[in-house]
PDB file of C-alpha atoms in Angstrom:
ATOM      1  CA  UNK A   1    -242.269  67.366  69.311  1.00 84.00           C
ATOM      2  CA  UNK A   2    -245.196  65.031  69.791  1.00 91.00           C
ATOM      3  CA  UNK A   3    -248.532  65.933  68.273  1.00 93.00           C
ATOM      4  CA  UNK A   4    -251.845  64.665  69.527  1.00 91.00           C
ATOM      5  CA  UNK A   5    -255.379  64.957  68.322  1.00 91.00           C
ATOM      6  CA  UNK A   6    -258.151  65.756  70.821  1.00 85.00           C
ATOM      7  CA  UNK A   7    -261.920  65.775  70.537  1.00 90.00           C
ATOM      8  CA  UNK A   8    -263.972  68.247  72.574  1.00 86.00           C
ATOM      9  CA  UNK A   9    -267.651  68.442  73.412  1.00 85.00           C
ATOM     10  CA  UNK A  10    -267.442  72.172  74.018  1.00 87.00           C
ATOM     11  CA  UNK A  11    -264.911  74.982  74.356  1.00 88.00           C
ATOM     12  CA  UNK A  12    -265.300  77.968  76.689  1.00 89.00           C
ATOM     13  CA  UNK A  13    -263.410  81.158  75.953  1.00 90.00           C
ATOM     14  CA  UNK A  14    -262.311  83.962  78.270  1.00 88.00           C
ATOM     15  CA  UNK A  15    -265.756  85.600  78.163  1.00 94.00           C
ATOM     16  CA  UNK A  16    -267.449  82.630  79.847  1.00 92.00           C
ATOM     17  CA  UNK A  17    -268.087  82.598  83.580  1.00 93.00           C
ATOM     18  CA  UNK A  18    -267.831  79.617  85.893  1.00 94.00           C
ATOM     19  CA  UNK A  19    -271.639  79.620  85.914  1.00 95.00           C
ATOM     20  CA  UNK A  20    -271.627  79.265  82.105  1.00 95.00           C
ATOM     21  CA  UNK A  21    -269.268  76.292  82.379  1.00 94.00           C
ATOM     22  CA  UNK A  22    -271.372  74.751  85.183  1.00 96.00           C
ATOM     23  CA  UNK A  23    -274.641  75.095  83.204  1.00 96.00           C
ATOM     24  CA  UNK A  24    -273.126  73.251  80.225  1.00 95.00           C
ATOM     25  CA  UNK A  25    -271.213  70.542  82.099  1.00 94.00           C
ATOM     26  CA  UNK A  26    -272.152  69.577  85.667  1.00 96.00           C
ATOM     27  CA  UNK A  27    -275.668  70.998  86.078  1.00 97.00           C
ATOM     28  CA  UNK A  28    -277.298  68.529  83.653  1.00 96.00           C
ATOM     29  CA  UNK A  29    -275.911  65.711  85.836  1.00 96.00           C
ATOM     30  CA  UNK A  30    -277.244  66.937  89.202  1.00 97.00           C
ATOM     31  CA  UNK A  31    -280.698  65.415  88.739  1.00 96.00           C
ATOM     32  CA  UNK A  32    -279.106  62.066  87.871  1.00 97.00           C
ATOM     33  CA  UNK A  33    -277.874  61.466  91.425  1.00 97.00           C
ATOM     34  CA  UNK A  34    -281.509  61.574  92.587  1.00 97.00           C
ATOM     35  CA  UNK A  35    -282.166  58.716  90.138  1.00 97.00           C
ATOM     36  CA  UNK A  36    -279.433  56.481  91.578  1.00 96.00           C
ATOM     37  CA  UNK A  37    -276.655  57.408  89.178  1.00 97.00           C
ATOM     38  CA  UNK A  38    -273.086  58.242  90.213  1.00 96.00           C
ATOM     39  CA  UNK A  39    -271.567  61.220  88.365  1.00 97.00           C
ATOM     40  CA  UNK A  40    -268.089  62.712  88.189  1.00 96.00           C
ATOM     41  CA  UNK A  41    -266.773  66.154  87.268  1.00 95.00           C
ATOM     42  CA  UNK A  42    -262.995  66.480  86.677  1.00 92.00           C
ATOM     43  CA  UNK A  43    -260.961  69.703  86.654  1.00 91.00           C
ATOM     44  CA  UNK A  44    -257.871  68.911  84.580  1.00 90.00           C
ATOM     45  CA  UNK A  45    -255.096  71.143  83.269  1.00 88.00           C
ATOM     46  CA  UNK A  46    -251.696  72.610  83.936  1.00 89.00           C
ATOM     47  CA  UNK A  47    -250.771  74.553  87.054  1.00 87.00           C
ATOM     48  CA  UNK A  48    -252.339  78.008  87.042  1.00 87.00           C
ATOM     49  CA  UNK A  49    -255.029  77.181  84.467  1.00 87.00           C
ATOM     50  CA  UNK A  50    -257.897  77.772  86.935  1.00 88.00           C
ATOM     51  CA  UNK A  51    -258.920  74.281  88.061  1.00 89.00           C
ATOM     52  CA  UNK A  52    -259.267  75.074  91.764  1.00 88.00           C
ATOM     53  CA  UNK A  53    -260.713  78.510  90.983  1.00 90.00           C
ATOM     54  CA  UNK A  54    -263.402  76.889  88.817  1.00 92.00           C
ATOM     55  CA  UNK A  55    -264.245  74.362  91.515  1.00 93.00           C
ATOM     56  CA  UNK A  56    -264.028  76.688  94.554  1.00 91.00           C
ATOM     57  CA  UNK A  57    -264.977  80.065  93.121  1.00 90.00           C
ATOM     58  CA  UNK A  58    -263.518  83.336  94.367  1.00 88.00           C
ATOM     59  CA  UNK A  59    -264.098  84.157  98.042  1.00 81.00           C
ATOM     60  CA  UNK A  60    -262.860  87.729  97.505  1.00 87.00           C
ATOM     61  CA  UNK A  61    -265.506  88.581  94.918  1.00 89.00           C
ATOM     62  CA  UNK A  62    -268.161  86.097  95.980  1.00 86.00           C
ATOM     63  CA  UNK A  63    -268.149  84.455  92.536  1.00 90.00           C
ATOM     64  CA  UNK A  64    -269.473  80.919  93.055  1.00 94.00           C
ATOM     65  CA  UNK A  65    -267.543  77.857  91.970  1.00 94.00           C
ATOM     66  CA  UNK A  66    -268.875  74.583  90.655  1.00 96.00           C
ATOM     67  CA  UNK A  67    -269.029  73.115  94.204  1.00 95.00           C
ATOM     68  CA  UNK A  68    -271.384  75.872  95.368  1.00 95.00           C
ATOM     69  CA  UNK A  69    -273.488  75.881  92.216  1.00 97.00           C
ATOM     70  CA  UNK A  70    -274.005  72.116  92.407  1.00 97.00           C
ATOM     71  CA  UNK A  71    -274.757  72.292  96.149  1.00 97.00           C
ATOM     72  CA  UNK A  72    -277.415  74.961  95.532  1.00 97.00           C
ATOM     73  CA  UNK A  73    -279.115  72.782  92.916  1.00 98.00           C
ATOM     74  CA  UNK A  74    -278.900  69.626  95.056  1.00 98.00           C
ATOM     75  CA  UNK A  75    -280.438  71.313  98.102  1.00 97.00           C
ATOM     76  CA  UNK A  76    -283.092  72.985  95.919  1.00 97.00           C
ATOM     77  CA  UNK A  77    -284.146  69.563  94.622  1.00 97.00           C
ATOM     78  CA  UNK A  78    -284.111  68.112  98.144  1.00 96.00           C
ATOM     79  CA  UNK A  79    -286.897  70.535  99.083  1.00 96.00           C
ATOM     80  CA  UNK A  80    -289.248  68.761  96.669  1.00 97.00           C
ATOM     81  CA  UNK A  81    -291.702  66.482  98.538  1.00 97.00           C
ATOM     82  CA  UNK A  82    -290.650  63.377  96.603  1.00 96.00           C
ATOM     83  CA  UNK A  83    -287.087  63.671  97.967  1.00 97.00           C
ATOM     84  CA  UNK A  84    -287.858  64.340 101.639  1.00 94.00           C
ATOM     85  CA  UNK A  85    -286.656  60.855 102.600  1.00 96.00           C
ATOM     86  CA  UNK A  86    -283.154  61.704 101.382  1.00 97.00           C
ATOM     87  CA  UNK A  87    -280.221  63.397 103.079  1.00 97.00           C
ATOM     88  CA  UNK A  88    -276.845  64.707 101.934  1.00 97.00           C
ATOM     89  CA  UNK A  89    -273.587  63.265 103.231  1.00 97.00           C
ATOM     90  CA  UNK A  90    -270.200  64.443 102.118  1.00 97.00           C
ATOM     91  CA  UNK A  91    -266.631  63.226 102.191  1.00 97.00           C
ATOM     92  CA  UNK A  92    -263.485  64.977 101.064  1.00 97.00           C
ATOM     93  CA  UNK A  93    -260.071  63.417 100.603  1.00 97.00           C
ATOM     94  CA  UNK A  94    -256.844  63.964  98.740  1.00 95.00           C
ATOM     95  CA  UNK A  95    -254.362  61.796  96.925  1.00 95.00           C
ATOM     96  CA  UNK A  96    -250.864  63.075  97.597  1.00 93.00           C
ATOM     97  CA  UNK A  97    -247.647  61.235  96.823  1.00 89.00           C
ATOM     98  CA  UNK A  98    -249.603  58.062  96.032  1.00 90.00           C
ATOM     99  CA  UNK A  99    -251.301  58.090  99.460  1.00 95.00           C
ATOM    100  CA  UNK A 100    -254.849  59.023 100.480  1.00 96.00           C
ATOM    101  CA  UNK A 101    -255.713  61.457 103.299  1.00 97.00           C
ATOM    102  CA  UNK A 102    -259.093  62.369 104.793  1.00 97.00           C
ATOM    103  CA  UNK A 103    -259.465  66.156 104.536  1.00 97.00           C
ATOM    104  CA  UNK A 104    -262.393  66.199 106.990  1.00 97.00           C
ATOM    105  CA  UNK A 105    -260.679  64.074 109.645  1.00 96.00           C
ATOM    106  CA  UNK A 106    -257.270  65.576 110.500  1.00 92.00           C
ATOM    107  CA  UNK A 107    -255.697  64.275 107.254  1.00 95.00           C
ATOM    108  CA  UNK A 108    -255.854  60.732 108.580  1.00 96.00           C
ATOM    109  CA  UNK A 109    -254.370  58.195 106.169  1.00 97.00           C
ATOM    110  CA  UNK A 110    -256.844  56.128 104.176  1.00 97.00           C
ATOM    111  CA  UNK A 111    -256.651  52.948 102.103  1.00 96.00           C
ATOM    112  CA  UNK A 112    -258.158  52.295  98.691  1.00 93.00           C
ATOM    113  CA  UNK A 113    -259.373  48.695  98.503  1.00 94.00           C
ATOM    114  CA  UNK A 114    -261.438  46.639  96.078  1.00 93.00           C
ATOM    115  CA  UNK A 115    -264.563  44.902  97.422  1.00 91.00           C
ATOM    116  CA  UNK A 116    -266.162  41.616  96.310  1.00 92.00           C
ATOM    117  CA  UNK A 117    -268.025  43.386  93.499  1.00 89.00           C
ATOM    118  CA  UNK A 118    -264.712  44.833  92.222  1.00 89.00           C
ATOM    119  CA  UNK A 119    -265.720  48.349  93.309  1.00 86.00           C
ATOM    120  CA  UNK A 120    -263.104  50.634  94.841  1.00 87.00           C
ATOM    121  CA  UNK A 121    -263.802  51.445  98.499  1.00 90.00           C
ATOM    122  CA  UNK A 122    -261.870  54.051 100.472  1.00 94.00           C
ATOM    123  CA  UNK A 123    -261.443  52.403 103.875  1.00 95.00           C
ATOM    124  CA  UNK A 124    -261.717  54.757 106.835  1.00 95.00           C
ATOM    125  CA  UNK A 125    -263.139  57.702 104.876  1.00 97.00           C
ATOM    126  CA  UNK A 126    -265.333  59.855 107.100  1.00 96.00           C
ATOM    127  CA  UNK A 127    -268.748  61.013 105.936  1.00 96.00           C
ATOM    128  CA  UNK A 128    -270.527  63.986 107.405  1.00 96.00           C
ATOM    129  CA  UNK A 129    -274.229  64.768 107.179  1.00 97.00           C
ATOM    130  CA  UNK A 130    -274.852  68.181 105.708  1.00 97.00           C
ATOM    131  CA  UNK A 131    -278.124  70.082 106.025  1.00 96.00           C
ATOM    132  CA  UNK A 132    -277.462  73.219 103.944  1.00 96.00           C
ATOM    133  CA  UNK A 133    -275.332  74.759 101.227  1.00 95.00           C
ATOM    134  CA  UNK A 134    -273.603  76.905 103.851  1.00 95.00           C
ATOM    135  CA  UNK A 135    -272.717  73.895 106.017  1.00 96.00           C
ATOM    136  CA  UNK A 136    -271.302  72.083 102.988  1.00 95.00           C
ATOM    137  CA  UNK A 137    -269.227  75.105 101.989  1.00 93.00           C
ATOM    138  CA  UNK A 138    -267.780  75.357 105.513  1.00 94.00           C
ATOM    139  CA  UNK A 139    -266.655  71.715 105.282  1.00 95.00           C
ATOM    140  CA  UNK A 140    -265.139  72.313 101.853  1.00 93.00           C
ATOM    141  CA  UNK A 141    -263.285  75.403 103.079  1.00 92.00           C
ATOM    142  CA  UNK A 142    -261.914  73.432 106.025  1.00 94.00           C
ATOM    143  CA  UNK A 143    -260.820  70.584 103.745  1.00 93.00           C
ATOM    144  CA  UNK A 144    -259.143  73.010 101.359  1.00 89.00           C
ATOM    145  CA  UNK A 145    -257.277  74.622 104.262  1.00 90.00           C
ATOM    146  CA  UNK A 146    -255.574  71.305 105.128  1.00 90.00           C
ATOM    147  CA  UNK A 147    -254.983  70.224 101.526  1.00 87.00           C
ATOM    148  CA  UNK A 148    -251.356  69.819 100.445  1.00 78.00           C
ATOM    149  CA  UNK A 149    -249.990  72.833  98.591  1.00 62.00           C
ATOM    150  CA  UNK A 150    -246.556  73.857  97.450  1.00 46.00           C
ATOM    151  CA  UNK A 151    -244.665  76.260  95.257  1.00 39.00           C
ATOM    152  CA  UNK A 152    -244.168  75.622  91.552  1.00 43.00           C
ATOM    153  CA  UNK A 153    -242.520  77.596  88.783  1.00 45.00           C
ATOM    154  CA  UNK A 154    -245.990  78.685  87.668  1.00 42.00           C
ATOM    155  CA  UNK A 155    -247.681  79.370  91.000  1.00 43.00           C
ATOM    156  CA  UNK A 156    -246.456  80.287  94.494  1.00 40.00           C
ATOM    157  CA  UNK A 157    -249.285  78.405  96.253  1.00 44.00           C
ATOM    158  CA  UNK A 158    -250.370  75.546  94.046  1.00 45.00           C
ATOM    159  CA  UNK A 159    -252.442  72.462  94.848  1.00 57.00           C
ATOM    160  CA  UNK A 160    -250.021  69.547  94.796  1.00 76.00           C
ATOM    161  CA  UNK A 161    -252.620  66.848  95.352  1.00 88.00           C
ATOM    162  CA  UNK A 162    -255.739  65.502  93.717  1.00 93.00           C
ATOM    163  CA  UNK A 163    -258.773  66.490  95.819  1.00 94.00           C
ATOM    164  CA  UNK A 164    -261.960  64.410  95.671  1.00 96.00           C
ATOM    165  CA  UNK A 165    -265.170  65.911  97.055  1.00 96.00           C
ATOM    166  CA  UNK A 166    -268.084  63.506  97.161  1.00 97.00           C
ATOM    167  CA  UNK A 167    -271.627  64.734  97.681  1.00 97.00           C
ATOM    168  CA  UNK A 168    -273.826  61.688  98.192  1.00 97.00           C
ATOM    169  CA  UNK A 169    -277.529  61.163  98.677  1.00 98.00           C
ATOM    170  CA  UNK A 170    -278.600  58.529 101.176  1.00 97.00           C
ATOM    171  CA  UNK A 171    -281.920  57.550 102.655  1.00 96.00           C
ATOM    172  CA  UNK A 172    -282.589  59.093 106.065  1.00 94.00           C
ATOM    173  CA  UNK A 173    -283.679  55.712 107.390  1.00 93.00           C
ATOM    174  CA  UNK A 174    -281.239  52.899 106.789  1.00 88.00           C
ATOM    175  CA  UNK A 175    -278.679  55.238 105.219  1.00 91.00           C
ATOM    176  CA  UNK A 176    -278.825  53.358 101.911  1.00 95.00           C
ATOM    177  CA  UNK A 177    -276.845  55.009  99.099  1.00 94.00           C
ATOM    178  CA  UNK A 178    -278.929  56.568  96.327  1.00 96.00           C
ATOM    179  CA  UNK A 179    -276.510  58.490  94.099  1.00 97.00           C
ATOM    180  CA  UNK A 180    -273.243  60.367  94.348  1.00 97.00           C
ATOM    181  CA  UNK A 181    -271.552  63.286  92.630  1.00 97.00           C
ATOM    182  CA  UNK A 182    -267.745  63.234  92.793  1.00 97.00           C
ATOM    183  CA  UNK A 183    -265.882  66.456  92.044  1.00 96.00           C
ATOM    184  CA  UNK A 184    -262.195  65.915  91.318  1.00 94.00           C
ATOM    185  CA  UNK A 185    -259.751  68.811  91.352  1.00 92.00           C
ATOM    186  CA  UNK A 186    -256.589  67.309  89.905  1.00 90.00           C
ATOM    187  CA  UNK A 187    -253.081  68.567  90.628  1.00 88.00           C
ATOM    188  CA  UNK A 188    -251.339  70.381  87.781  1.00 85.00           C
ATOM    189  CA  UNK A 189    -250.792  68.105  84.801  1.00 76.00           C
ATOM    190  CA  UNK A 190    -247.502  69.436  83.517  1.00 68.00           C
TER     191      UNK A 190
END
């Protein structure tokens, strides 16, 4: 048996809600994308541990997930006069079997390349302008409906891919990037 030591910033027990987790982890980063910073939130763990539930929420009960909570805060900030020149664009893709697929464009294959500045660029990735939380959630639901799933020993309908949702701010004129929040729902880590 291998033993490993891990360091944690925080631990959330069974009494914590997704909103509690969001307030302590992703919410403090939302304002950063308005300042030109790129942020990332990973959901990591074994199959059945609640990664997709935490990100998506529960449609049956209406409990919001981290995607919705972040979208609410982003669109709330966009209503401030100082941010009126900004717009939200989103992209959503998956990594499955070592290949990339656009979840908002008929699962079209994509390529990950490195540009001259050594930054990774996903060639062919579609971006869609989004004007409200509801519109963003509809895109996410569509993307999730075409995401690769399969059966595992732990879960009959498990995400078998890594899903990357990017919510980016760009200027309305010139479409220059400002900041981006990437939400990554990883496949089970067993």
